[in-house]
PDB file of C-alpha atoms in Angstrom:
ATOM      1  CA  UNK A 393     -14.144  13.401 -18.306  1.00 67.00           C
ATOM      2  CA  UNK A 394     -14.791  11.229 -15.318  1.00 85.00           C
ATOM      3  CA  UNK A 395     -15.319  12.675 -12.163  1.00 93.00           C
ATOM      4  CA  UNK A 396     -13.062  12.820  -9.066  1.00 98.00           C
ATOM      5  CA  UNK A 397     -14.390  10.159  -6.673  1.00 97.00           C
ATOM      6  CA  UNK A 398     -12.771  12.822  -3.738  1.00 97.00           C
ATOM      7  CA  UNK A 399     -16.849  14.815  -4.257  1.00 95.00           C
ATOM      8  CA  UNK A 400     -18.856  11.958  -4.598  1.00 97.00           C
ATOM      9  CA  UNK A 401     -20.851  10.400  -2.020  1.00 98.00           C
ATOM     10  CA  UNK A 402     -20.486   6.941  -0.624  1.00 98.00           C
ATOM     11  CA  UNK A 403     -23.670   6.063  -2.084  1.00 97.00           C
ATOM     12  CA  UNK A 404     -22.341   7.296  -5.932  1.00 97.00           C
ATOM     13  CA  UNK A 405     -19.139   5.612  -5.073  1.00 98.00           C
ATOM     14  CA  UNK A 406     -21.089   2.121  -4.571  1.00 98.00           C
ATOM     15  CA  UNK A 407     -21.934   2.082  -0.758  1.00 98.00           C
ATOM     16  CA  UNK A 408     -19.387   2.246   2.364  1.00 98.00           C
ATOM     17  CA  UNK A 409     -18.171  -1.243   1.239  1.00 98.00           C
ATOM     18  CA  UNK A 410     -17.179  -0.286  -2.197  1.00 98.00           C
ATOM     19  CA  UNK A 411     -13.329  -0.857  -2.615  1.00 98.00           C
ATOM     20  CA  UNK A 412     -13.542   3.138  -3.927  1.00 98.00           C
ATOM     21  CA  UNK A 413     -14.949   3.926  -0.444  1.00 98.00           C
ATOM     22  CA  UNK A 414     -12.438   2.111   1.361  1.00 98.00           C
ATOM     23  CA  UNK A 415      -9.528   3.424  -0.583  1.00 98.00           C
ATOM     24  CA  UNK A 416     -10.718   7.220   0.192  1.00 98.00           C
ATOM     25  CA  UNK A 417     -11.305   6.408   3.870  1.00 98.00           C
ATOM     26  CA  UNK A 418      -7.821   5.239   3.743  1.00 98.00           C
ATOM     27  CA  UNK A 419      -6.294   8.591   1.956  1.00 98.00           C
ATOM     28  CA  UNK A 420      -7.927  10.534   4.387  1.00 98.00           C
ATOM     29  CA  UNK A 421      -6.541   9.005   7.650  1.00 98.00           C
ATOM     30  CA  UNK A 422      -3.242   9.363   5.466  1.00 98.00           C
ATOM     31  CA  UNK A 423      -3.773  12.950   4.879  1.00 98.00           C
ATOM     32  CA  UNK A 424      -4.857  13.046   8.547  1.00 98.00           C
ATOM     33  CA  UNK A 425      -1.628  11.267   9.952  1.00 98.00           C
ATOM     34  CA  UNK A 426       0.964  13.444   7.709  1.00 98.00           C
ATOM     35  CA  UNK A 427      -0.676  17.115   8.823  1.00 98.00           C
ATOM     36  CA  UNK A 428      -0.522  15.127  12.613  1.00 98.00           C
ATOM     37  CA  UNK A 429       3.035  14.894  12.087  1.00 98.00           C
ATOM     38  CA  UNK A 430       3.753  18.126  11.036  1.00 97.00           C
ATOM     39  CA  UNK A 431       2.101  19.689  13.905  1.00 97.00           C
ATOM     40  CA  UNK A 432       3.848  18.015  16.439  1.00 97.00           C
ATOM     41  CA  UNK A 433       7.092  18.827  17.759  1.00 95.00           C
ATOM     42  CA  UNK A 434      10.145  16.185  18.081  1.00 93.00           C
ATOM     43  CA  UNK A 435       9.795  13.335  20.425  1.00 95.00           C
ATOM     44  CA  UNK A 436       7.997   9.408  20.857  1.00 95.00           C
ATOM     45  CA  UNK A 437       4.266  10.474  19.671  1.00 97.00           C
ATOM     46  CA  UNK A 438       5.519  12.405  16.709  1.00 97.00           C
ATOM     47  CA  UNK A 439       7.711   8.915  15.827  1.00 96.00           C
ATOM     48  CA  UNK A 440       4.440   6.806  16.499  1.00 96.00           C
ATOM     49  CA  UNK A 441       2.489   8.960  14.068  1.00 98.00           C
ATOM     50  CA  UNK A 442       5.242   8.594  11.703  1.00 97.00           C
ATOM     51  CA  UNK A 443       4.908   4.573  12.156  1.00 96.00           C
ATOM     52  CA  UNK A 444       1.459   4.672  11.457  1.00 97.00           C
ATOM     53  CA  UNK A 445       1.336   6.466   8.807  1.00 98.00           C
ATOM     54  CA  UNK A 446       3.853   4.236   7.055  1.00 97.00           C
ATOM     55  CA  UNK A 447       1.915   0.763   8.076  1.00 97.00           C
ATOM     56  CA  UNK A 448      -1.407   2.222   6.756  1.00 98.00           C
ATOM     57  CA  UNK A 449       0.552   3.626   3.388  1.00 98.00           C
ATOM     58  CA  UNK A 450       2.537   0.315   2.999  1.00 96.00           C
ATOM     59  CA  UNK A 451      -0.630  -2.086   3.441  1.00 96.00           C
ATOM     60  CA  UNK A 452      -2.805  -0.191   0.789  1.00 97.00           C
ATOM     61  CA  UNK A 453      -0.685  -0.063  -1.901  1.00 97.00           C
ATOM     62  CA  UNK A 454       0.074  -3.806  -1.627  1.00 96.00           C
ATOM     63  CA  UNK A 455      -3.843  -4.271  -1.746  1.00 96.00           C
ATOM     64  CA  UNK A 456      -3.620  -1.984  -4.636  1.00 97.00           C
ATOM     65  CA  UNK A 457      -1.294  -3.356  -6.663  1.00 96.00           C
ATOM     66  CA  UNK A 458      -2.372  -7.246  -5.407  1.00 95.00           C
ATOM     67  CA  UNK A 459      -5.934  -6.901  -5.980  1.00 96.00           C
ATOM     68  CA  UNK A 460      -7.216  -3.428  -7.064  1.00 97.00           C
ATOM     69  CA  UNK A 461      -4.544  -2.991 -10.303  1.00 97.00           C
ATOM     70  CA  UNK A 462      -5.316  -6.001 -11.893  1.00 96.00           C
ATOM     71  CA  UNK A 463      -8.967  -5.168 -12.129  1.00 97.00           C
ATOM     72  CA  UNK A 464      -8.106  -1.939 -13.506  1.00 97.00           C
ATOM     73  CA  UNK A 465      -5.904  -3.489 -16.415  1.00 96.00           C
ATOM     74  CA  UNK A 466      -8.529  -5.907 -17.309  1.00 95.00           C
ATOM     75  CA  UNK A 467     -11.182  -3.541 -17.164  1.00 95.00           C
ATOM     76  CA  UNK A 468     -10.149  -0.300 -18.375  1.00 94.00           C
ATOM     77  CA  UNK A 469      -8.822  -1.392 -22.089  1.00 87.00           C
ATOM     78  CA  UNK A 470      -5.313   0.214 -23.236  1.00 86.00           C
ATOM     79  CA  UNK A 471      -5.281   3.048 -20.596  1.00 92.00           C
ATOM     80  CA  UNK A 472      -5.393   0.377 -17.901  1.00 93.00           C
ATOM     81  CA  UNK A 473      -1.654   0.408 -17.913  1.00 95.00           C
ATOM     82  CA  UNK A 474      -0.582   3.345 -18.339  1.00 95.00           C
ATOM     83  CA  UNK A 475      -2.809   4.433 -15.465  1.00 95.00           C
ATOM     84  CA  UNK A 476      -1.802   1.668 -13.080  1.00 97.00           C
ATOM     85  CA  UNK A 477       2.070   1.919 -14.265  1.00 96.00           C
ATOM     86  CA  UNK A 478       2.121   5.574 -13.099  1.00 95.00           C
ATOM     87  CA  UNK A 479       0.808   4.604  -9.629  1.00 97.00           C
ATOM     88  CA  UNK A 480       3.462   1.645  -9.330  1.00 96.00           C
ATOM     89  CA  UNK A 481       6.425   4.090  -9.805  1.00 96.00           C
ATOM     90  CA  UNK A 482       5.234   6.503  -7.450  1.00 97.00           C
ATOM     91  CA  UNK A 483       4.850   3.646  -4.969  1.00 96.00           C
ATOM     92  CA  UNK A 484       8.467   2.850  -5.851  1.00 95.00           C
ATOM     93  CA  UNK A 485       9.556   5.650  -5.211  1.00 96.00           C
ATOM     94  CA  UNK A 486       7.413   5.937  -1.872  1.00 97.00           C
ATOM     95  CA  UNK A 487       9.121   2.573  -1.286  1.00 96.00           C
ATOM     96  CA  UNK A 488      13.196   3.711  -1.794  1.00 96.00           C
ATOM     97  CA  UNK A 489      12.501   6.669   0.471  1.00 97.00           C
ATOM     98  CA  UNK A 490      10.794   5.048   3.633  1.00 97.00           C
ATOM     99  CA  UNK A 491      13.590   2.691   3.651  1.00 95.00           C
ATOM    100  CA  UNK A 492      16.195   5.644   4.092  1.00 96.00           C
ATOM    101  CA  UNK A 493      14.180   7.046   6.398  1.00 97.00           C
ATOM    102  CA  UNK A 494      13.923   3.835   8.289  1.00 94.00           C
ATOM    103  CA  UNK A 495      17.581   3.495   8.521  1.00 94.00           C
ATOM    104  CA  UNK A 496      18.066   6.999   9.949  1.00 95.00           C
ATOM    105  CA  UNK A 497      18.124   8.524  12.877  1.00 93.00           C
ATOM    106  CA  UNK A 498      15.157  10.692  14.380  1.00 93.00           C
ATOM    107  CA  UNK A 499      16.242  14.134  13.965  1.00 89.00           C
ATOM    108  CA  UNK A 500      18.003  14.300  11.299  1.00 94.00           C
ATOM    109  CA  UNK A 501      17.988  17.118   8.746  1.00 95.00           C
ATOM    110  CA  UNK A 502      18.347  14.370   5.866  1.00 97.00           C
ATOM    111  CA  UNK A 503      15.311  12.436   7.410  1.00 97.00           C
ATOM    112  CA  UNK A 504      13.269  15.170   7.763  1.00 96.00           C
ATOM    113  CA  UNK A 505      13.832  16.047   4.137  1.00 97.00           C
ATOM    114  CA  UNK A 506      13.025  12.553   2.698  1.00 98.00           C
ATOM    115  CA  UNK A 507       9.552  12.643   5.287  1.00 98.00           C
ATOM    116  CA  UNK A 508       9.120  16.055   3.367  1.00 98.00           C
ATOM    117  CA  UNK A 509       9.489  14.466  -0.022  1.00 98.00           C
ATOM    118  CA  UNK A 510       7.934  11.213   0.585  1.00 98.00           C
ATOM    119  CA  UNK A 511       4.723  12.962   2.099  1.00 98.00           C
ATOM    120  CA  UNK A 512       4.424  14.878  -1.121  1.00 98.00           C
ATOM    121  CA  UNK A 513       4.939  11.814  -2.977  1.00 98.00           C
ATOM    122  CA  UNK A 514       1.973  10.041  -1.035  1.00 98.00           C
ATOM    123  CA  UNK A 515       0.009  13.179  -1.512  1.00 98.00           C
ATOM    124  CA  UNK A 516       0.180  12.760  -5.596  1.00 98.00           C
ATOM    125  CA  UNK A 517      -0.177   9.307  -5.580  1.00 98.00           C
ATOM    126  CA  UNK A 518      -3.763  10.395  -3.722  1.00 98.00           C
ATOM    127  CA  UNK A 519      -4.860  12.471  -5.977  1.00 98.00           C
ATOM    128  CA  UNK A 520      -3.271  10.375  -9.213  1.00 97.00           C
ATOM    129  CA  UNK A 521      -5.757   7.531  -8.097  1.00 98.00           C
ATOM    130  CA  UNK A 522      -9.010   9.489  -7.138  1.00 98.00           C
ATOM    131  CA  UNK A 523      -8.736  11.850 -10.094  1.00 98.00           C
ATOM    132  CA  UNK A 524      -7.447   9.512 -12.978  1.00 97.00           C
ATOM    133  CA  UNK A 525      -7.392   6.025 -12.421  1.00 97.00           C
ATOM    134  CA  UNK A 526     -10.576   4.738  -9.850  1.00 98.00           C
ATOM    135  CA  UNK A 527     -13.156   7.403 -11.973  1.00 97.00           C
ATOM    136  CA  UNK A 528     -12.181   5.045 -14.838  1.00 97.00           C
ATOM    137  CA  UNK A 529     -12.451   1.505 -12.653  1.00 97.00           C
ATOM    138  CA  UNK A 530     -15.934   3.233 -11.684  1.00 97.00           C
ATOM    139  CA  UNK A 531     -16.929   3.276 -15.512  1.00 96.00           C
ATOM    140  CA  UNK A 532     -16.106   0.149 -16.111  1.00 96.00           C
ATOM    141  CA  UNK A 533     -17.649  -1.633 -13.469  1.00 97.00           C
ATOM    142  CA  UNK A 534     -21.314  -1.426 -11.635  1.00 97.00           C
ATOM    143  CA  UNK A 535     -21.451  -1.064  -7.562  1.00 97.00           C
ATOM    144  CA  UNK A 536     -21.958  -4.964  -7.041  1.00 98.00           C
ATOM    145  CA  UNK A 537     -18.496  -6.383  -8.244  1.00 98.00           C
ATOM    146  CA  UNK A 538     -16.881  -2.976  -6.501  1.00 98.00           C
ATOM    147  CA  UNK A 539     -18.623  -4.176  -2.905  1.00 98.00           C
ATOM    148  CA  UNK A 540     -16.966  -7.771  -4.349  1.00 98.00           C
ATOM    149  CA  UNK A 541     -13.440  -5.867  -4.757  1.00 98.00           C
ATOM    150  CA  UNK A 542     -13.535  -3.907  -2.256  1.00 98.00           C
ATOM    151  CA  UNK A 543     -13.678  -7.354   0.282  1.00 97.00           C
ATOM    152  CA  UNK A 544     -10.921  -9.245  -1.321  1.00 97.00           C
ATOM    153  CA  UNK A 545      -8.682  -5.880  -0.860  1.00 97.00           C
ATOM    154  CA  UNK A 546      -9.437  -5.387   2.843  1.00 97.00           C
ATOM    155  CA  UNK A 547      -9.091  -8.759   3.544  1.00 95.00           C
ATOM    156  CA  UNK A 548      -5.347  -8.369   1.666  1.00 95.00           C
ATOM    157  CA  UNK A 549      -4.690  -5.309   3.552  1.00 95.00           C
ATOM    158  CA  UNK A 550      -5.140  -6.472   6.840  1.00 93.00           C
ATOM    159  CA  UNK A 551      -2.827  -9.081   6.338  1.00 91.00           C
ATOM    160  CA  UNK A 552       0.051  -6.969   3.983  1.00 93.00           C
ATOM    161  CA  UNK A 553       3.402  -6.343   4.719  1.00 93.00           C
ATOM    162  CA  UNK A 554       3.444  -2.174   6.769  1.00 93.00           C
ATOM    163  CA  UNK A 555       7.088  -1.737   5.968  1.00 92.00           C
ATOM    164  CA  UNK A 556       9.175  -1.295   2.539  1.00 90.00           C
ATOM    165  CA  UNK A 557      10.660  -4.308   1.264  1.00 86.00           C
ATOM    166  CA  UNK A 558      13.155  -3.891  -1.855  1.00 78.00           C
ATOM    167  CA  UNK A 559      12.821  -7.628  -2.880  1.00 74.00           C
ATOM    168  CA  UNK A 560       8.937  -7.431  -3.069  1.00 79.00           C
ATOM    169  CA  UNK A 561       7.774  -6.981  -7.041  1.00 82.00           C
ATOM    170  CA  UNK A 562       5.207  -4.226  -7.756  1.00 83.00           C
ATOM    171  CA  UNK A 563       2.654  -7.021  -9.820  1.00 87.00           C
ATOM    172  CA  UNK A 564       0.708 -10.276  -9.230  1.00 87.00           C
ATOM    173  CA  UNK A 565       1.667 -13.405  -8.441  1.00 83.00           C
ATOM    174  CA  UNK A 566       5.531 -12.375  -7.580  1.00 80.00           C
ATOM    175  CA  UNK A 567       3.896  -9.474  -4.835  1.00 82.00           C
ATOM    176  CA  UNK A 568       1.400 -11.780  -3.796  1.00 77.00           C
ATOM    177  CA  UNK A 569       3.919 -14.837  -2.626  1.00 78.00           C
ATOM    178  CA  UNK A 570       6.813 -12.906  -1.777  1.00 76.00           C
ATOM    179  CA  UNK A 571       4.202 -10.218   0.738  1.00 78.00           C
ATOM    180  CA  UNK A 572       2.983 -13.462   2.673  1.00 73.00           C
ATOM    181  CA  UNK A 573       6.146 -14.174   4.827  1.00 81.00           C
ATOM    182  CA  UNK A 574       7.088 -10.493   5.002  1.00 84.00           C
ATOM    183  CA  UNK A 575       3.378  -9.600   6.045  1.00 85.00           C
ATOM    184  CA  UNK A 576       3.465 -11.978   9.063  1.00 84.00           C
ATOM    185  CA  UNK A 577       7.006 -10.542  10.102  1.00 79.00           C
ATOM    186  CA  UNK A 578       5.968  -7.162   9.641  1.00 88.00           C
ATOM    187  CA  UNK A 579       3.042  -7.498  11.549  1.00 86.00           C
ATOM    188  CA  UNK A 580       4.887  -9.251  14.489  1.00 83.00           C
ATOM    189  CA  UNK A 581       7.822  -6.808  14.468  1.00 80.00           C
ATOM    190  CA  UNK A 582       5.019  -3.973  14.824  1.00 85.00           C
ATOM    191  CA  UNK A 583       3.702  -5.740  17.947  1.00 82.00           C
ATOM    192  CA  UNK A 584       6.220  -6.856  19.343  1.00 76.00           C
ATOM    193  CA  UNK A 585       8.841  -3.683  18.525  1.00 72.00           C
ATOM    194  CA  UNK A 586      11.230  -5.950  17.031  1.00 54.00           C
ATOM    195  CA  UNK A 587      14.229  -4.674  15.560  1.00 53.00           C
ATOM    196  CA  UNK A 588      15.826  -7.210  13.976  1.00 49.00           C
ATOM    197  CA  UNK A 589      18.924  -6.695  11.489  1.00 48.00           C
ATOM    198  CA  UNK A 590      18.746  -6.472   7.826  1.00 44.00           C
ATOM    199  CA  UNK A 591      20.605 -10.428   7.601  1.00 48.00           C
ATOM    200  CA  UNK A 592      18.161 -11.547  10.202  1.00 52.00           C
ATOM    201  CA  UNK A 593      15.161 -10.414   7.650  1.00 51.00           C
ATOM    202  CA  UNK A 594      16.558 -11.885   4.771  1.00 49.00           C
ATOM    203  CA  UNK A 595      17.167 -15.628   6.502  1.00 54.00           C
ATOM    204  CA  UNK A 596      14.142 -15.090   7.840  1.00 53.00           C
ATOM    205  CA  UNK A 597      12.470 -14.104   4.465  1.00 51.00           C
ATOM    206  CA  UNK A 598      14.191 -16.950   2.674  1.00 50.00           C
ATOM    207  CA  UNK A 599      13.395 -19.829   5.255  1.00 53.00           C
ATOM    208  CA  UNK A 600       9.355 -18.735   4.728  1.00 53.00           C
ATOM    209  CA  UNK A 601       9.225 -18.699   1.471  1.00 51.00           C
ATOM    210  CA  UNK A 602      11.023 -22.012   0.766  1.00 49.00           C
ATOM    211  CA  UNK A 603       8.336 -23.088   3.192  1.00 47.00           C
ATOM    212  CA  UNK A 604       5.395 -21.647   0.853  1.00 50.00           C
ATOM    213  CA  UNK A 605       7.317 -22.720  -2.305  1.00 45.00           C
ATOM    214  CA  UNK A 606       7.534 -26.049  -0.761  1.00 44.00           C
ATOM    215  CA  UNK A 607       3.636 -26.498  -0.014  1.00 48.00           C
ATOM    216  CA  UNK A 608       2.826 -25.533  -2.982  1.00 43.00           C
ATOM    217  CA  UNK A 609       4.918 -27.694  -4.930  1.00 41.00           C
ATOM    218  CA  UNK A 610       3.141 -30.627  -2.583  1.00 44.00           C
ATOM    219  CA  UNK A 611      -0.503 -29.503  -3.338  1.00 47.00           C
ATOM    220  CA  UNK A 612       0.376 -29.674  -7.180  1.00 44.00           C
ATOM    221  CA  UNK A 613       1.488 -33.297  -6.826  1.00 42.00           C
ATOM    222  CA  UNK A 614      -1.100 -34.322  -4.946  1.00 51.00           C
ATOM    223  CA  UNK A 615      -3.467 -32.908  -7.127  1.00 49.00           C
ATOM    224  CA  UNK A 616      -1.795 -35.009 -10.536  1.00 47.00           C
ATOM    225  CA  UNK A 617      -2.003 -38.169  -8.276  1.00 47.00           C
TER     226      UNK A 617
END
C-alpha cells in the first residue's frame, strides 16, 4: 500500500518544491488556522483567522482541481477518478457550507455549527489526499515533473479565487476560465474589504468573462488569418 506522504520527508516527497511538499505545507497552516480559531474567544481576530483560513482553503483546492487533478487522472490509470471524484465532492461540500457561513452573522449558533462541520470536512479532505490519492500521484511520477507541478500549481494558487463561488465548475477548462475574473475580484475584495452584493458579483462576473470570451474569440481569428 502506498505510504502516507504526512511521515515522509521533504526530500522522499521530491524536495521543498515538490507540488506534494507544497500541498502539506498548506494542510498544516490549515490545521494550524482551524485549532487558532477554536482557541480564541468571539471578537475581530477570531473573524480574521476565520478569513484566512477560508482564502488559503479556497485557493488550494482550485490549484487542485485546475492543475494537480488532472495529472492524477492521466497518471494514475482507472483509480485516477475515483480518487480525484471523492476529493471534488468534499470540496463541494466545503464550498455550499462557507457560503452559509458567509452570509451569516458572527455569533450565531447556526454559524458556529456549519464552522464545526466544515472544519471537519477540511480535516478529511486532508487526510483523503495525503493518505489515498498524492501516495498514488507519487508512484506514478519521479521528483522532476513533481518540482514541474508543483510550479504551475503555486503559480495558480496565488492568483485563485479565496471565496466560494456556486457558478465555478469543479474540472478543467470550465474552472480554469470562469476562476480568472472571480480570482481578481476576490483578491481585491480581500484588500480592499469590499462587500459588495450578491447582483453586484454576478454583473461584475458576467462583464469579465464576456471580456475573456471575447479575447479569446479574437486570438483564434487572428491566428486562421
Amino acid at each position: 500500500m502506498p505510504r502516507t506522504i504526512e511521515d515522509q520527508t521533504t526530500e522522499e516527497l521530491g524536495g521543498s518544491g515538490s507540488v506534494l511538499a507544497r500541498q502539506r505545507r498548506d494542510h498544516a497552516e490549515m490545521d494550524r488556522l482551524m485549532d487558532r480559531y477554536r482557541a480564541l474567544p468571539d471578537g475581530e481576530e477570531r473573524e480574521r483567522v476565520l478569513k484566512q483560513t477560508v482564502q488559503l482553503v479556497f485557493s488550494h483546492a482550485f490549484a487542485e482541481e485546475t492543475v494537480l487533478w488532472p495529472v492524477v487522472r492521466r497518471s494514475v490509470g482507472d483509480d485516477g477518478e475515483a480518487l480525484t471524484s471523492r476529493v471534488e465532492e468534499e470540496h463541494q461540500q466545503i464550498n455550499d457550507l462557507v457560503a452559509d457561513i458567509e452570509r451569516l452573522s458572527p455569533g450565531d449558533p447556526e454559524r458556529e455549527e456549519k464552522v464545526r462541520r466544515v472544519f471537519a470536512l477540511i480535516r478529511q479532505d486532508i487526510r483523503d489526499e495525503e493518505d489515498l490519492v498524492l501516495p498514488r500521484l507519487q508512484e506514478a511520477v519521479d521528483s522532476e515533473q513533481l518540482r514541474r507541478i508543483g510550479t504551475a500549481w503555486e503559480a495558480v494558487r496565488k492568483s485563485a479565487p479565496t471565496h466560494p463561488h456556486p457558478v465555478v465548475p469543479r474540472r478543467p477548462p470550465g474552472n480554469a476560465v470562469l476562476g480568472v475574473p472571480l480570482g481578481v475580484y476576490d483578491r481585491l475584495r480581500d484588500v480592499l474589504g469590499l462587500n459588495v452584493p450578491a447582483g453586484a458579483i454576478k454583473r461584475i462576473f458576467t462583464g469579465l468573462t464576456g471580456i475573456l470570451l471575447s479575447g479569446a474569440v479574437l486570438a483564434i481569428l487572428r491566428k486562421r488569418r
